[in-house]
Tab-separated table of C-alpha atoms and ligand atoms in Angstrom:
chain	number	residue	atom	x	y	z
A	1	UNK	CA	-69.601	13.004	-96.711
A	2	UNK	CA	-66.850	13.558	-98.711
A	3	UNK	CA	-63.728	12.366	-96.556
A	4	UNK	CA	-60.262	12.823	-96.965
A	5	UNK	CA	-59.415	9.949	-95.110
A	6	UNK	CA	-62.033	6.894	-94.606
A	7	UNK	CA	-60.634	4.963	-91.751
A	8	UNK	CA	-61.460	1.003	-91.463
A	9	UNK	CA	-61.521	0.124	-87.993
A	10	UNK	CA	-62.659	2.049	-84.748
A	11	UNK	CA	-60.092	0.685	-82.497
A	12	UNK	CA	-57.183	2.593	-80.528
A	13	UNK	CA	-54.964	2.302	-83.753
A	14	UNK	CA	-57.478	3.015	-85.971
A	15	UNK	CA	-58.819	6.233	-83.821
A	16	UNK	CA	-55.860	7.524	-82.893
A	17	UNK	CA	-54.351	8.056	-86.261
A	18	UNK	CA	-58.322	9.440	-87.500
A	19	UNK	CA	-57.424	11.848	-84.498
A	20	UNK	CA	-53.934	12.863	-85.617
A	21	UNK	CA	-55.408	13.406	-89.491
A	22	UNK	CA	-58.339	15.590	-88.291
A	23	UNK	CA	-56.028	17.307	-85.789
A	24	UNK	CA	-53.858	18.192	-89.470
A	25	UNK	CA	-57.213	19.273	-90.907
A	26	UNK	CA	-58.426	16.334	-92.430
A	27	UNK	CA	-62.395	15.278	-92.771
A	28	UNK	CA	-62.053	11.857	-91.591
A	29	UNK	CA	-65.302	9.261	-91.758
A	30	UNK	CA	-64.281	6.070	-89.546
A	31	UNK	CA	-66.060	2.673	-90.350
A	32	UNK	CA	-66.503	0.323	-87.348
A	33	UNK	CA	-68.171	-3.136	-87.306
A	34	UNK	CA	-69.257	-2.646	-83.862
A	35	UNK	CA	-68.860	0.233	-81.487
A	36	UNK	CA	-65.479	2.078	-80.551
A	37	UNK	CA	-63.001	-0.359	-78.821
A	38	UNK	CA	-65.483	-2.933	-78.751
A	39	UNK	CA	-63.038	-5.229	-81.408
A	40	UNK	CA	-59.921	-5.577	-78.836
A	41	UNK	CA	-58.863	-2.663	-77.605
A	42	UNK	CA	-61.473	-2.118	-74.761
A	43	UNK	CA	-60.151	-5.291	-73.324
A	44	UNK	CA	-56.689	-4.377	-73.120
A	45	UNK	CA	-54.896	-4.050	-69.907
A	46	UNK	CA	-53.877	-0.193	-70.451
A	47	UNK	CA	-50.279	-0.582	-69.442
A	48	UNK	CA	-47.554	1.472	-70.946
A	49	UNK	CA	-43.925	-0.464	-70.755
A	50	UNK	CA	-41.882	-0.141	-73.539
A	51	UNK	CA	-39.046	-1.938	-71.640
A	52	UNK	CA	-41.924	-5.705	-71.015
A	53	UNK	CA	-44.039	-6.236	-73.176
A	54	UNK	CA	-43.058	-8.103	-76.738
A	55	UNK	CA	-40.177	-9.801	-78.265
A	56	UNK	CA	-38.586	-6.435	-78.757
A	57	UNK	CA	-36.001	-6.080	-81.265
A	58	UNK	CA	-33.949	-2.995	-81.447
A	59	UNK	CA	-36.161	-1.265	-83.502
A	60	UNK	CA	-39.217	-2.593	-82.481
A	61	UNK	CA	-37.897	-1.009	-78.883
A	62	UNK	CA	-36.864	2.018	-80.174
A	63	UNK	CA	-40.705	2.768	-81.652
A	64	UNK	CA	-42.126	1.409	-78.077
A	65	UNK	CA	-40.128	3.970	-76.378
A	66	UNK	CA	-41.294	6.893	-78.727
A	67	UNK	CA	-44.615	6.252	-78.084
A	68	UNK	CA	-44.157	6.240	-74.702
A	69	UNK	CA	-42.845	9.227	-74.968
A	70	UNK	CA	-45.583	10.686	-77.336
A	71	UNK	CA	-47.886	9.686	-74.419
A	72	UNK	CA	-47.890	12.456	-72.170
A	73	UNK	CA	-48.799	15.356	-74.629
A	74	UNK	CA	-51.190	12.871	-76.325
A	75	UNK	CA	-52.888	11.965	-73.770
A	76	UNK	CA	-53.568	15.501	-72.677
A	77	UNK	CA	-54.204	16.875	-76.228
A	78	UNK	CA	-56.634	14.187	-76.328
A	79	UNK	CA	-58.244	15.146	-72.605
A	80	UNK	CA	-58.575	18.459	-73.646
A	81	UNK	CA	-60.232	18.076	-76.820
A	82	UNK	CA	-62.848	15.460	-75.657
A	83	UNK	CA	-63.530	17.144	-71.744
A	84	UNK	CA	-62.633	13.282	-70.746
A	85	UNK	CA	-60.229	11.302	-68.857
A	86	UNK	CA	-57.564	8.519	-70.213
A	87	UNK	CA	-56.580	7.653	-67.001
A	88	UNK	CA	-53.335	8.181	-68.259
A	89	UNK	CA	-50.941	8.116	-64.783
A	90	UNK	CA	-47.562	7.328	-64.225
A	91	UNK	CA	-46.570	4.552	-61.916
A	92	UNK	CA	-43.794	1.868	-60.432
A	93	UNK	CA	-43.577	-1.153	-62.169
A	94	UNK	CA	-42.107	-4.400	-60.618
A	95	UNK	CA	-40.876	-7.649	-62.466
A	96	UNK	CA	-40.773	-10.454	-59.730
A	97	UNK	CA	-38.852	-13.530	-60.237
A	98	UNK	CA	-40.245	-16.884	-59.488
A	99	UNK	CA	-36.939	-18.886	-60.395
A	100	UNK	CA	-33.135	-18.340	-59.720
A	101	UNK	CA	-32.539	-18.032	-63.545
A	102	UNK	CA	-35.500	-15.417	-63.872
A	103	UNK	CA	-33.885	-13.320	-60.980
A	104	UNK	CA	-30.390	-13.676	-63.046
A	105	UNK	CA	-32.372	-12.053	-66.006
A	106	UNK	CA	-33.770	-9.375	-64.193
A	107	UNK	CA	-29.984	-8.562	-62.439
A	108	UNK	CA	-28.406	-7.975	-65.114
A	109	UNK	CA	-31.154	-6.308	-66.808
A	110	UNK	CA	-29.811	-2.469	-68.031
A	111	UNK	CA	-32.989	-0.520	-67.556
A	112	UNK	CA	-34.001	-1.165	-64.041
A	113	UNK	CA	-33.337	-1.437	-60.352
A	114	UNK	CA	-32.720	-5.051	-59.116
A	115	UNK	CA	-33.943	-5.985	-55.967
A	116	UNK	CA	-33.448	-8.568	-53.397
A	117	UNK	CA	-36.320	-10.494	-51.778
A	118	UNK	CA	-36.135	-8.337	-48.676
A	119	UNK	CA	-35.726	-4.850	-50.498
A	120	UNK	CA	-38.537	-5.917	-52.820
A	121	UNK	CA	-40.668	-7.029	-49.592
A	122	UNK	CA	-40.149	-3.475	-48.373
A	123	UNK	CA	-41.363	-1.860	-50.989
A	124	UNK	CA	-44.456	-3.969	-51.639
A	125	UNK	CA	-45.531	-5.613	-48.543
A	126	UNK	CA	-48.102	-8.039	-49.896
A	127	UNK	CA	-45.301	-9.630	-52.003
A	128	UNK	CA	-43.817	-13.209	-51.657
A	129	UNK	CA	-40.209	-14.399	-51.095
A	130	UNK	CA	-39.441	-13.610	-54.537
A	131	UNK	CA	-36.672	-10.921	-55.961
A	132	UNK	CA	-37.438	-8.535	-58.463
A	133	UNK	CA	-36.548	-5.303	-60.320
A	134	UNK	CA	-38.338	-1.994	-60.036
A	135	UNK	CA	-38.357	-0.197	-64.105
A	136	UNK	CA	-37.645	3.040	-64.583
A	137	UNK	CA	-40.182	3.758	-67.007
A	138	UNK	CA	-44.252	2.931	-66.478
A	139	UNK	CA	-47.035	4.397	-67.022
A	140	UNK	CA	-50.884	3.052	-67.598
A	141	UNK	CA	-54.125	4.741	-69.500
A	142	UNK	CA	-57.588	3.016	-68.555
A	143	UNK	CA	-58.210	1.797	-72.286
A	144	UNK	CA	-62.081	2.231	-71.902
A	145	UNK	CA	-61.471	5.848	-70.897
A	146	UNK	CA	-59.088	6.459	-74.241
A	147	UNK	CA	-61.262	4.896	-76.632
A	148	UNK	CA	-64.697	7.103	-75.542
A	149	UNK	CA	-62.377	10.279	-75.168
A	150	UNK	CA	-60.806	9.638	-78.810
A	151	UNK	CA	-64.410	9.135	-80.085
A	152	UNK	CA	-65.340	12.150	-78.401
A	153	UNK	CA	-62.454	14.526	-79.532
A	154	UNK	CA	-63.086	13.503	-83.147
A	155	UNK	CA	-66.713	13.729	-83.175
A	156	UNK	CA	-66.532	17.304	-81.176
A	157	UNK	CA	-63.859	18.049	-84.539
A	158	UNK	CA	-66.714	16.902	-86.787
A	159	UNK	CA	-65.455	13.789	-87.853
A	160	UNK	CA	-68.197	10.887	-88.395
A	161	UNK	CA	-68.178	7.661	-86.688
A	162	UNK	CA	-70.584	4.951	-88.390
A	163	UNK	CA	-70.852	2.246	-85.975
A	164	UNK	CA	-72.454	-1.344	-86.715
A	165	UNK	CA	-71.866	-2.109	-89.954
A	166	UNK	CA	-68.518	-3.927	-91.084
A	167	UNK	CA	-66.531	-2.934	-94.107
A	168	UNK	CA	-67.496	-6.286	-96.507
A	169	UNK	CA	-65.297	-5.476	-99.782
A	170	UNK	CA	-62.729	-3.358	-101.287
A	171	UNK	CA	-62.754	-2.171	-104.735
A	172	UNK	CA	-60.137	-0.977	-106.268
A	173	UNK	CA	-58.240	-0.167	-109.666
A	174	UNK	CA	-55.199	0.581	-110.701
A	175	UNK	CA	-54.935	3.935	-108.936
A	176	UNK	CA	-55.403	2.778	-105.835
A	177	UNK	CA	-58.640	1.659	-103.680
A	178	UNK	CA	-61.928	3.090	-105.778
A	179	UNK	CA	-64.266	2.165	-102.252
A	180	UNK	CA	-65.757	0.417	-99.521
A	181	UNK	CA	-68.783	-1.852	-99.964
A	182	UNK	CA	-70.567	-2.201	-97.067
A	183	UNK	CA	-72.436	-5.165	-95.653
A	184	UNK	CA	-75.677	-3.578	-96.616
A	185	UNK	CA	-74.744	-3.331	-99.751
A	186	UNK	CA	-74.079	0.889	-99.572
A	187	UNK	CA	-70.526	2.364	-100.513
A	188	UNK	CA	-68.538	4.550	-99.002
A	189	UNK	CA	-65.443	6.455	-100.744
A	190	UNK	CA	-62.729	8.888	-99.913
A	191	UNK	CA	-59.800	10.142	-101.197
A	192	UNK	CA	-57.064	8.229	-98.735
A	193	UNK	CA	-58.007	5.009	-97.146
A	194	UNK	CA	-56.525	3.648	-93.360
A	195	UNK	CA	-56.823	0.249	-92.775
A	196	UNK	CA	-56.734	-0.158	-88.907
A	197	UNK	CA	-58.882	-4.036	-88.557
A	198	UNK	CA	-56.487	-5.600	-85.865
A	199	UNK	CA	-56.950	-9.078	-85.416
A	200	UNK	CA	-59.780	-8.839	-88.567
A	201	UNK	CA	-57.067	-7.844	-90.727
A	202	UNK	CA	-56.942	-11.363	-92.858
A	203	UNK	CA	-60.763	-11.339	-93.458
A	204	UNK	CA	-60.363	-8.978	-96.164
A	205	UNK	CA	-59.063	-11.226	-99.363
A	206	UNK	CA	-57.922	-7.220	-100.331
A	207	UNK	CA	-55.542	-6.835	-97.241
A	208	UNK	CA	-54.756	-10.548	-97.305
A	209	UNK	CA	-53.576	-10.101	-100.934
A	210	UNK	CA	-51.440	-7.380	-99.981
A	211	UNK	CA	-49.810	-9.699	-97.259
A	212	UNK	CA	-51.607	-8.149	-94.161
A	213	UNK	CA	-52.119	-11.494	-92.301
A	214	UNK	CA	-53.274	-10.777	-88.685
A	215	UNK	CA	-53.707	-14.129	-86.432
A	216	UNK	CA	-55.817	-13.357	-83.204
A	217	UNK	CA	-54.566	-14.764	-79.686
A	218	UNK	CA	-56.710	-14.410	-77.142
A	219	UNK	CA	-56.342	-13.172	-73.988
A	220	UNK	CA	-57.996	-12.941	-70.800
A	221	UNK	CA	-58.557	-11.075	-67.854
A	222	UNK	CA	-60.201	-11.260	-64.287
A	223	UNK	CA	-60.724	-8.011	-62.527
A	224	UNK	CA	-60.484	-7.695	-59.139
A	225	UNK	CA	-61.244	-4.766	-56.118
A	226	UNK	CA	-58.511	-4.314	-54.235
A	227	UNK	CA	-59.751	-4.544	-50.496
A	228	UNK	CA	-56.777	-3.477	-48.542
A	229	UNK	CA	-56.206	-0.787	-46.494
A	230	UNK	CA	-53.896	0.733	-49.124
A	231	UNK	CA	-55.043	-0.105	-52.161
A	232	UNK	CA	-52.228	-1.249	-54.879
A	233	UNK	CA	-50.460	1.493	-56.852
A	234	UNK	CA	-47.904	-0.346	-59.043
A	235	UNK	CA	-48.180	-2.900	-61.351
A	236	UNK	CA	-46.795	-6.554	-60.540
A	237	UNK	CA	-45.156	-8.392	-63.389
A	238	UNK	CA	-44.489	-11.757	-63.370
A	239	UNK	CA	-43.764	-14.753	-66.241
A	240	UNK	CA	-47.119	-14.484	-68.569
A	241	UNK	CA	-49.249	-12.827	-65.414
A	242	UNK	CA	-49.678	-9.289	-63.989
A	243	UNK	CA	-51.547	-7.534	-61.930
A	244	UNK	CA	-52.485	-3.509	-63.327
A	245	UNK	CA	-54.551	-1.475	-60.680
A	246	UNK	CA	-56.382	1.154	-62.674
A	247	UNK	CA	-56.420	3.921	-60.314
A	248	UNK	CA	-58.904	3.557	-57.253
A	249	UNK	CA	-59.636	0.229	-56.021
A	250	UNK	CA	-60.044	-1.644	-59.303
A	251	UNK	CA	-57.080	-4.224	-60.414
A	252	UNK	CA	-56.867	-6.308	-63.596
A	253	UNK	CA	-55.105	-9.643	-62.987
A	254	UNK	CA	-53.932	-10.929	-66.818
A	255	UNK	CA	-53.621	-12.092	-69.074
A	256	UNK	CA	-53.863	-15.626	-70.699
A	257	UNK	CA	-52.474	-15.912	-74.459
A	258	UNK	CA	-54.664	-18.860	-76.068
A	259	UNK	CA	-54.952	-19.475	-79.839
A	260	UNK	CA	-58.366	-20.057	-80.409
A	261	UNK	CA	-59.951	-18.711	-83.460
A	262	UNK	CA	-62.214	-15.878	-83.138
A	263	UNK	CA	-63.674	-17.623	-79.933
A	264	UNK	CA	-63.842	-14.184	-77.659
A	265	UNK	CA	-65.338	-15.813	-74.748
A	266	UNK	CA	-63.314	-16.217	-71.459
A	267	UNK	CA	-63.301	-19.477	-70.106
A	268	UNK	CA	-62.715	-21.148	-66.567
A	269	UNK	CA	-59.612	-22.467	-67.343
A	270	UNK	CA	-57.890	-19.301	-68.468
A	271	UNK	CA	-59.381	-17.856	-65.189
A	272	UNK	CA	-57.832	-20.335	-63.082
A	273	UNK	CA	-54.707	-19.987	-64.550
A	274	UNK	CA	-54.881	-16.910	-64.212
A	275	UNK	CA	-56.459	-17.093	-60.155
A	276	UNK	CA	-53.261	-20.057	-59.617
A	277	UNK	CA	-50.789	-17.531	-60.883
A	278	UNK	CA	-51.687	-14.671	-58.718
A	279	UNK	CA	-50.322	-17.086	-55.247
A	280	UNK	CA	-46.896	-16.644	-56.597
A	281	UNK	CA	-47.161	-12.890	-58.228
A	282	UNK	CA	-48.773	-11.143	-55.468
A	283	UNK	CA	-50.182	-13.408	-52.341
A	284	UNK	CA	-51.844	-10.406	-50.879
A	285	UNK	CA	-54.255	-10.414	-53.916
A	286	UNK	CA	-55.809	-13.835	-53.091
A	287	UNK	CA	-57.932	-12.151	-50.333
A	288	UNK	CA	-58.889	-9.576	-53.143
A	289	UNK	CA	-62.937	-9.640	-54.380
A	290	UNK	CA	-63.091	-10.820	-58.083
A	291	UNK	CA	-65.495	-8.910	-60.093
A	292	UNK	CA	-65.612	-9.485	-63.939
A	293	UNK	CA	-64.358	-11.469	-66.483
A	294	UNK	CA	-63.045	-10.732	-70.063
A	295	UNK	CA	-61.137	-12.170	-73.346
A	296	UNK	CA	-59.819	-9.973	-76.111
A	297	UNK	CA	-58.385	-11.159	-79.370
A	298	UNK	CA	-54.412	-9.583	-79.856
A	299	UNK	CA	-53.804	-8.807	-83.490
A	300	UNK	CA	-50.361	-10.773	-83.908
A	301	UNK	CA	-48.219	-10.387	-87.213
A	302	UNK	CA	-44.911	-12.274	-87.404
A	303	UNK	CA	-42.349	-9.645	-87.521
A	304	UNK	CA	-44.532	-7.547	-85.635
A	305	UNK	CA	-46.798	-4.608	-86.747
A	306	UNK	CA	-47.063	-3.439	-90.181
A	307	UNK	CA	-47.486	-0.102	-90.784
A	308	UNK	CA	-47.288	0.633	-94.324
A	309	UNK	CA	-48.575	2.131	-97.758
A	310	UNK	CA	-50.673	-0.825	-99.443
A	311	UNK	CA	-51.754	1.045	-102.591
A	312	UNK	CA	-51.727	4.168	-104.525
A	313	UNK	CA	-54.124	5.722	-101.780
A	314	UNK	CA	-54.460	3.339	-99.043
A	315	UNK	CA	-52.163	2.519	-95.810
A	316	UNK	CA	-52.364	-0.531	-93.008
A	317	UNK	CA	-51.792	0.041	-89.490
A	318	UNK	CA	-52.399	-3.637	-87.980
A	319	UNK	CA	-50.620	-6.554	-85.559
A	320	UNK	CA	-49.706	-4.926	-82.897
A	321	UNK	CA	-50.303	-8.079	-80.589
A	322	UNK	CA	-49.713	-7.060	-77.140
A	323	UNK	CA	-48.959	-3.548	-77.374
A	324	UNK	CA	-51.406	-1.716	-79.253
A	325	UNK	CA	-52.210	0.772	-76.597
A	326	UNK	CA	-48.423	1.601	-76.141
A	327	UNK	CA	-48.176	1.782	-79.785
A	328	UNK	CA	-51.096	3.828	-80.760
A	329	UNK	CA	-49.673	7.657	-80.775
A	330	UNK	CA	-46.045	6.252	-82.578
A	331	UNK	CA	-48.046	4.461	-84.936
A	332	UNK	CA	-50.352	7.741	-85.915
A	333	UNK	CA	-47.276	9.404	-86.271
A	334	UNK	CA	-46.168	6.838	-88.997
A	335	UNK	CA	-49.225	6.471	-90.417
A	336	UNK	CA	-50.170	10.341	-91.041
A	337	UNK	CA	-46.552	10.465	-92.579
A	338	UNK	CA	-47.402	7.691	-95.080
A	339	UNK	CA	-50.719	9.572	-95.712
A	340	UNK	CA	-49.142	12.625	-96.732
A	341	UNK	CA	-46.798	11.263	-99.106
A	342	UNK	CA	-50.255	10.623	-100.998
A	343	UNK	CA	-51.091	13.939	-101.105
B	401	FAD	C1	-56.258	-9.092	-72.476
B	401	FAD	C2	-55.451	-8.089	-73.239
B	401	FAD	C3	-54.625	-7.216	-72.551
B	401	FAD	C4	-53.879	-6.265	-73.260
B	401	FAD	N1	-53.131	-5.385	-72.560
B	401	FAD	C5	-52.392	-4.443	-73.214
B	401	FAD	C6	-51.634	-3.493	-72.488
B	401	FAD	O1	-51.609	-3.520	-71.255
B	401	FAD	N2	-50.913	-2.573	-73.196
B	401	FAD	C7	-50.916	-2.536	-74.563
B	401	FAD	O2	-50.229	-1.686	-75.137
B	401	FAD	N3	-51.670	-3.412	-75.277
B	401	FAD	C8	-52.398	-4.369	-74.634
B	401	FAD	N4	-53.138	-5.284	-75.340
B	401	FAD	C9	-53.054	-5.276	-76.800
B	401	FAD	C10	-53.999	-4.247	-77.396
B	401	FAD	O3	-55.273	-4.383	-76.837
B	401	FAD	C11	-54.075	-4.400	-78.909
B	401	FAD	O4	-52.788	-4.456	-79.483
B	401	FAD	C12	-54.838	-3.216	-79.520
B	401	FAD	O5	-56.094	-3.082	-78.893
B	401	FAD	C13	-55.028	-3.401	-81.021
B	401	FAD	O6	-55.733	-2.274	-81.477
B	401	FAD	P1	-56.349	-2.233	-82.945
B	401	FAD	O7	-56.981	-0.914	-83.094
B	401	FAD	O8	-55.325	-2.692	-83.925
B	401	FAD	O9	-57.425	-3.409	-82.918
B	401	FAD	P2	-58.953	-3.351	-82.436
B	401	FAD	O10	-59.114	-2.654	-81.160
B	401	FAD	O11	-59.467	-4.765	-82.492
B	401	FAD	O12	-59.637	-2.479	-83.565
B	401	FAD	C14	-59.886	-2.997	-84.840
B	401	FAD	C15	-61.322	-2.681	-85.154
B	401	FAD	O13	-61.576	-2.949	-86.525
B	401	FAD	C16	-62.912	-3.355	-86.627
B	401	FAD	N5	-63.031	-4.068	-87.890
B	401	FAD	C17	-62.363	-5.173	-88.272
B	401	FAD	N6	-62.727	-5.534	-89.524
B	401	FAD	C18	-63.632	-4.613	-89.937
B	401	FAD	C19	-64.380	-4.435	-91.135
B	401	FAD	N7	-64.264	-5.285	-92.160
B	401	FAD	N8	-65.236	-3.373	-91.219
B	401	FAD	C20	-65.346	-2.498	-90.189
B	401	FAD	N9	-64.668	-2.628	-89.030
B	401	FAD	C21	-63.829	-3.675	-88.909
B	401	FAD	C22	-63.137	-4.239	-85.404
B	401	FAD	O14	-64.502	-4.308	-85.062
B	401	FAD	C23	-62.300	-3.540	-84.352
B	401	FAD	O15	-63.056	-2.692	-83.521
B	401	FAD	C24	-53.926	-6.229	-74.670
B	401	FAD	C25	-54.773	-7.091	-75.356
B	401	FAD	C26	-55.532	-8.016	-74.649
B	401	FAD	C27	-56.459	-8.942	-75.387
């Protein structure tokens, strides 16, 4: 195959800017080490707040909130190329206050409603005595469902997805990246290259000479069926725990941040911290079932994602730590406009 753009990485960064380039006519061939999503992006919670997650400077913000408001037509340009869901949906989200100065924050916060522990109460019964604020702006895709729709839409658009074998080298001159060397040995080349390798990023000694440093910090989740009458709608936010029903009865509780390697495996301290926390997010959730257990490794870069041209053909789209999902259609955006000044 001779690709216009070879794209390293099969996550939601890496397919949704393979998506954008075949959507502008591009033959794209993505290289994965495992299977679509199966790096970090599966794992991921799904939630869409530009106004939560991250450190959030102002233009760190300002790119959250475009891509939240990319979503919509994304997600539906997406859903009708595939013939599959997202579970893109808007919802409420509520930030609940555990301590006086936490309920301070959240009063004086600009883009939300603050409420007091009774007005809270009455708009989310199973909630402690805690206040809170309700956010104007939420919304949540079911990562799973993104990831095997993107796959979908670009393989229906004839773009090839090689799964199991990881990109092991780059070679490249002084023009710019020459091509891949695979792990068994083969090569692969194409006329633009995308690095998209999340949390993988500093395994390459060619990215890591180009300073694309990625550290991973795990995190976990527990997921839980909601066995109320009413099942949960909104997602619960409290410090460094949530709770994110994905439409249905199903209801991640998350998520742990742990720096621990590569080590992917969840372990029964993260879930108890995360089973202690839920008693003072959301009692009503204790008498909830617990199902299944995960950890996924966030792709943190000080100073926050770098999207950027690397070489004389080549761009990075990595570190987007805990926002990835929120990130992904803003970042294609960037990304296919750093493609085309390549030509
Ligand atoms: C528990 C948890 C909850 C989260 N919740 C949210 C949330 O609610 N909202 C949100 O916006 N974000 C959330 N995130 C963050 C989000 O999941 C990440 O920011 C996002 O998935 C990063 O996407 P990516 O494509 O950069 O990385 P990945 O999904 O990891 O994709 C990179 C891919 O590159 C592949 N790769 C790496 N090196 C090579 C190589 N040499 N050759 C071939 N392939 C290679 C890997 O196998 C991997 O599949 C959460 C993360 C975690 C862990």
């Amino acid at each position: 195959m001779n690709a216009d753009l070879v794209v390293v990485g099969g996550g939601v960064i890496g397919l949704s800017c393979a998506w954008r380039a075949q959507r502008q006519g591009m033959q794209v061939l993505v290289l994965e080490a495992r299977g679509p999503g199966e790096g970090t992006s599966r794992r991921a919670a799904g939630m869409l707040l530009p106004d939560v997650e991250g450190e959030h400077d102002a233009d760190e913000r300002a790119f959250g909130r475009r891509s939240y408001e990319l979503y919509p037509a994304f997600a539906q340009e997406v859903e009708a190329a595939s013939d599959l869901p997202t579970g893109y949906r808007g919802c409420r989200c509520y930030l609940v206050a555990h301590v006086p100065e936490r309920a301070e924050a959240l009063r004086r916060m600009e883009w939300g409603e603050f409420l007091l522990p009774a007005a809270l109460k009455a708009q989310l019964p199973g909630i402690g005595q805690s206040a809170g604020a309700r956010l104007g702006d939420a919304a949540q895709v079911e990562p799973r469902q993104l990831i095997a729709a993107l796959a979908a839409a670009l393989r229906k658009g004839g773009a090839a997805i090689e799964t199991g074998l990881a990109v092991e080298s780059v070679q490249a001159g002084p023009q710019g990246v020459e091509g891949l060397r695979m792990a068994d040995g083969s090569l692969r080349q194409g006329r633009r290259y995308l690095f998209a390798t999340g949390a993988w990023s500093g395994t390459l000694p060619y990215l890591q000479g180009r300073g694309v440093v990625t550290e991973p910090v795990r995190g976990e989740i527990v997921t839980l069926e909601d066995t109320g009458d009413e099942p949960l709608q909104d997602i619960i936010f409290g410090q460094g725990i949530y709770l994110a029903p994905k439409g249905g009865r199903r209801v991640y509780l998350g998520a742990t941040e742990e720096r621990a390697g590569f080590d992917e495996r969840p372990t029964a301290e993260g879930c108890l911290n995360l089973l202690a926390g839920l008693k003072g997010l959301y009692p009503a959730a204790l008498r909830f079932e617990v199902r299944e257990t995960w950890a996924g490794l966030r792709p943190f870069r000080a100073g926050g994602p770098m999207i950027a041209r690397i070489d004389g053909n080549a761009v990075v789209a990595a570190g987007h730590h805990r926002n990835g999902i929120l990130l992904a259609p803003a970042t294609a955006e960037r990304a296919l406009g750093l493609l085309g000044e390549i030509g």
